[in-house]
């Protein structure tokens, strides 16, 4: 369904298609499974690739059962440009699976995002 279709209509269609109004939060935090880390360095680029792999695996697992995903943008931003590239890839993967993407980009609303922002 085209992005020119209003969000509410796209959401309604996805809920009808899946029979679910579930939105899955993507809050990628280490430690990640060994399979996600395989072959990656401990650099920012390697960490961002791990985040991307982890979220893409979650998307593949939940896509048939939900209407949307909600990536926690602050957790991607912690990895700088590499993290934003990973976020872009995760959003593309979600769209390829027919999911809507809702950016969770608020700041300081809960202790974990407030703490993450302080550590940068």
XYZ file of N, CA and C in Angstrom:
360
model
N 0.855 -1.181 0.000
C 0.000 0.000 0.000
C 0.894 1.235 0.000
N 0.572 2.212 -0.782
C 1.388 3.401 -0.982
C 1.414 4.307 0.246
N 2.557 4.981 0.423
C 2.696 5.925 1.526
C 1.783 7.133 1.346
N 1.222 7.335 0.141
C 0.312 8.453 -0.073
C -1.072 8.171 0.512
N -1.332 6.926 0.851
C -2.579 6.565 1.517
C -2.461 7.014 2.974
N -3.486 7.665 3.521
C -3.402 8.136 4.901
C -3.013 7.021 5.886
N -2.238 7.404 6.895
C -1.746 6.437 7.872
C -2.879 5.613 8.478
N -3.960 6.268 8.865
C -5.076 5.553 9.478
C -5.644 4.465 8.582
N -5.706 4.743 7.296
C -6.197 3.749 6.345
C -5.219 2.591 6.213
N -3.908 2.910 6.183
C -2.900 1.849 6.095
C -2.923 0.982 7.353
N -3.108 1.623 8.503
C -3.181 0.883 9.760
C -4.408 -0.021 9.773
N -5.542 0.506 9.381
C -6.770 -0.291 9.332
C -6.592 -1.505 8.426
N -5.991 -1.304 7.265
C -5.768 -2.410 6.330
C -4.847 -3.463 6.932
N -3.792 -3.027 7.600
C -2.840 -3.991 8.190
C -3.498 -4.761 9.331
N -4.294 -4.090 10.143
C -5.002 -4.772 11.235
C -5.962 -5.805 10.656
N -6.665 -5.460 9.608
C -7.572 -6.425 8.964
C -6.799 -7.608 8.394
N -5.660 -7.328 7.767
C -4.876 -8.387 7.122
C -4.298 -9.372 8.129
N -3.892 -8.876 9.299
C -3.252 -9.742 10.297
C -4.201 -10.184 11.401
N -5.313 -9.472 11.556
C -6.208 -9.755 12.675
C -5.610 -9.312 14.001
N -4.649 -8.384 13.933
C -3.940 -7.956 15.140
C -3.676 -6.459 15.112
N -3.826 -5.816 16.261
C -3.478 -4.409 16.418
C -2.168 -4.257 17.186
N -1.406 -5.337 17.259
C -0.155 -5.345 18.017
C 0.916 -4.497 17.336
N 1.578 -3.663 18.117
C 2.735 -2.890 17.675
C 3.911 -3.354 18.537
N 4.973 -3.823 17.895
C 6.117 -4.395 18.598
C 7.228 -3.354 18.719
N 7.643 -3.090 19.957
C 8.741 -2.172 20.198
C 10.076 -2.815 19.863
N 10.934 -2.065 19.195
C 12.283 -2.527 18.869
C 13.255 -1.691 19.702
N 13.652 -2.235 20.834
C 14.560 -1.555 21.764
C 15.832 -2.376 21.872
N 16.703 -2.298 20.865
C 17.870 -3.179 20.819
C 18.929 -2.827 21.857
N 19.179 -3.762 22.752
C 20.188 -3.586 23.800
C 21.010 -4.860 23.910
N 22.296 -4.677 24.083
C 23.184 -5.818 24.331
C 22.839 -6.395 25.701
N 23.126 -7.645 25.934
C 23.870 -8.560 25.067
C 22.957 -9.174 24.008
N 23.538 -9.394 22.825
C 22.837 -10.002 21.714
C 23.251 -11.467 21.600
N 22.407 -12.285 20.981
C 22.767 -13.691 20.765
C 24.051 -13.799 19.937
N 24.800 -14.868 20.172
C 26.062 -15.079 19.453
C 25.884 -15.027 17.938
N 24.784 -15.561 17.429
C 24.557 -15.570 15.983
C 24.483 -14.147 15.418
N 23.982 -13.210 16.196
C 23.886 -11.817 15.761
C 25.274 -11.185 15.700
N 26.139 -11.563 16.609
C 27.472 -10.959 16.721
C 28.524 -11.603 15.823
N 28.217 -12.766 15.294
C 29.204 -13.529 14.515
C 29.833 -12.695 13.402
N 31.171 -12.605 13.421
C 31.919 -11.927 12.377
C 31.998 -10.414 12.510
N 31.460 -9.853 13.584
C 31.439 -8.401 13.740
C 32.506 -7.930 14.721
N 33.048 -6.755 14.471
C 34.019 -6.159 15.391
C 33.271 -5.464 16.530
N 33.994 -5.046 17.552
C 33.399 -4.334 18.672
C 33.412 -2.821 18.434
N 33.591 -2.420 17.196
C 33.576 -0.999 16.832
C 32.131 -0.496 16.766
N 31.966 0.806 16.607
C 30.617 1.362 16.458
C 29.915 0.772 15.239
N 30.666 0.591 14.157
C 30.035 0.026 12.958
C 29.598 -1.414 13.211
N 30.406 -2.189 13.916
C 30.044 -3.560 14.243
C 28.854 -3.620 15.182
N 28.823 -2.718 16.153
C 27.693 -2.665 17.088
C 26.409 -2.288 16.359
N 26.518 -1.346 15.430
C 25.328 -0.939 14.656
C 24.833 -2.089 13.791
N 25.754 -2.834 13.218
C 25.360 -3.989 12.396
C 24.693 -5.045 13.257
N 25.156 -5.219 14.495
C 24.520 -6.165 15.419
C 23.089 -5.719 15.731
N 22.913 -4.433 15.984
C 21.579 -3.884 16.248
C 20.667 -4.131 15.047
N 21.203 -3.879 13.866
C 20.431 -4.086 12.632
C 20.032 -5.556 12.474
N 20.983 -6.453 12.628
C 20.693 -7.894 12.499
C 19.646 -8.332 13.523
N 19.805 -7.869 14.753
C 18.893 -8.256 15.824
C 17.466 -7.795 15.500
N 17.328 -6.530 15.121
C 15.996 -5.996 14.816
C 15.387 -6.644 13.581
N 16.205 -6.906 12.577
C 15.678 -7.565 11.382
C 15.194 -8.977 11.703
N 15.889 -9.670 12.585
C 15.434 -10.987 13.016
C 14.102 -10.909 13.751
N 13.964 -9.898 14.605
C 12.695 -9.707 15.316
C 11.571 -9.406 14.329
N 11.843 -8.563 13.368
C 10.827 -8.210 12.373
C 10.363 -9.451 11.624
N 11.302 -10.261 11.188
C 10.935 -11.486 10.469
C 10.070 -12.404 11.334
N 10.367 -12.437 12.629
C 9.604 -13.308 13.529
C 8.201 -12.789 13.809
N 8.046 -11.483 13.926
C 6.754 -10.932 14.355
C 5.868 -10.440 13.213
N 6.427 -10.250 12.030
C 5.667 -9.643 10.926
C 4.304 -10.280 10.666
N 4.187 -11.602 10.707
C 2.866 -12.176 10.434
C 1.837 -11.906 11.535
N 2.295 -11.421 12.689
C 1.424 -11.338 13.860
C 1.151 -9.916 14.344
N 1.685 -8.913 13.657
C 1.499 -7.551 14.146
C 1.260 -6.596 12.986
N 0.870 -5.377 13.320
C 0.594 -4.394 12.277
C 1.716 -3.369 12.148
N 2.540 -3.235 13.184
C 3.558 -2.192 13.157
C 4.716 -2.544 14.079
N 5.834 -1.856 13.840
C 6.975 -1.903 14.753
C 7.305 -0.471 15.153
N 7.928 -0.355 16.323
C 8.246 0.969 16.859
C 9.696 0.978 17.334
N 10.643 1.329 16.433
C 12.041 1.375 16.844
C 12.312 2.536 17.807
N 13.087 2.257 18.844
C 13.498 3.267 19.823
C 14.687 4.020 19.221
N 14.430 5.178 18.653
C 15.421 5.936 17.890
C 16.655 6.276 18.723
N 16.487 6.596 19.985
C 17.625 6.974 20.828
C 18.669 5.861 20.910
N 18.231 4.611 20.892
C 19.168 3.499 20.986
C 19.984 3.349 19.706
N 19.432 3.753 18.583
C 20.178 3.756 17.325
C 21.125 4.962 17.288
N 20.656 6.105 17.766
C 21.462 7.327 17.751
C 22.736 7.207 18.580
N 22.707 6.369 19.593
C 23.892 6.176 20.425
C 25.097 5.723 19.605
N 24.841 5.127 18.458
C 25.911 4.613 17.598
C 26.249 5.573 16.461
N 25.802 6.805 16.570
C 26.131 7.834 15.588
C 25.565 7.527 14.216
N 26.307 7.934 13.195
C 25.868 7.726 11.812
C 25.651 6.270 11.480
N 26.481 5.388 12.055
C 26.299 3.952 11.818
C 24.939 3.495 12.348
N 24.553 4.026 13.489
C 23.264 3.668 14.063
C 22.104 4.168 13.223
N 22.243 5.370 12.674
C 21.176 5.900 11.821
C 21.067 5.105 10.529
N 22.189 4.645 10.008
C 22.166 3.780 8.831
C 21.458 2.465 9.169
N 21.737 1.932 10.357
C 21.071 0.707 10.799
C 19.566 0.940 10.948
N 19.187 2.074 11.517
C 17.765 2.407 11.667
C 17.077 2.457 10.308
N 17.724 3.068 9.338
C 17.169 3.129 7.985
C 16.961 1.729 7.426
N 17.945 0.863 7.599
C 17.828 -0.519 7.099
C 16.704 -1.266 7.803
N 16.569 -1.064 9.104
C 15.513 -1.726 9.883
C 14.144 -1.253 9.397
N 13.998 0.035 9.148
C 12.721 0.557 8.654
C 12.394 -0.015 7.272
N 13.401 -0.108 6.408
C 13.184 -0.703 5.082
C 12.737 -2.158 5.216
N 13.383 -2.900 6.103
C 13.012 -4.304 6.310
C 11.568 -4.411 6.792
N 11.188 -3.544 7.714
C 9.810 -3.556 8.213
C 8.826 -3.295 7.072
N 9.130 -2.312 6.249
C 8.235 -2.008 5.122
C 8.170 -3.169 4.136
N 9.308 -3.823 3.902
C 9.322 -4.986 2.996
C 8.428 -6.114 3.517
N 8.240 -6.162 4.825
C 7.372 -7.176 5.431
C 5.940 -6.660 5.611
N 5.648 -5.501 5.049
C 4.291 -4.959 5.102
C 3.927 -4.256 6.391
N 4.916 -4.012 7.251
C 4.643 -3.387 8.540
C 4.705 -1.866 8.466
N 3.902 -1.226 9.275
C 4.011 0.208 9.465
C 5.141 0.453 10.461
N 5.777 1.596 10.373
C 6.864 1.963 11.289
C 6.467 3.234 12.018
N 6.529 3.166 13.336
C 6.241 4.315 14.186
C 7.530 4.625 14.941
N 8.137 5.760 14.657
C 9.397 6.113 15.322
C 9.129 6.497 16.770
N 9.791 5.827 17.679
C 9.729 6.182 19.097
C 10.904 7.121 19.338
N 10.657 8.417 19.098
C 11.737 9.392 19.125
C 11.611 10.411 20.256
N 10.799 10.105 21.244
C 10.696 11.027 22.372
C 11.936 10.893 23.251
N 12.189 11.847 24.097
C 13.393 11.859 24.916
C 13.068 12.063 26.389
N 13.768 11.317 27.227
C 13.689 11.510 28.665
C 12.358 11.166 29.299
N 11.514 10.421 28.589
C 10.188 10.106 29.109
C 10.211 8.956 30.109
N 11.208 8.086 29.971
C 11.364 6.965 30.897
C 12.830 6.882 31.295
N 13.094 6.219 32.372
C 14.459 6.219 32.907
C 15.485 5.661 31.931
N 15.125 4.642 31.131
C 16.123 4.046 30.248
C 16.558 4.992 29.138
N 15.629 5.755 28.544
C 16.047 6.677 27.485
C 16.737 7.898 28.076
N 16.358 8.293 29.265
C 17.055 9.400 29.918
C 18.483 8.988 30.253
N 18.658 7.760 30.738
C 19.992 7.258 31.077
C 20.830 7.099 29.834
N 20.263 6.582 28.752
C 21.013 6.389 27.508
C 21.517 7.719 26.970
N 20.743 8.753 27.059
C 21.146 10.053 26.534
C 22.278 10.636 27.373
N 22.301 10.363 28.657
C 23.355 10.886 29.530
C 24.688 10.217 29.246
N 24.662 8.999 28.718
C 25.910 8.248 28.533
C 26.639 8.642 27.260
N 26.065 9.504 26.423
C 26.729 9.870 25.168
C 27.634 11.051 25.350
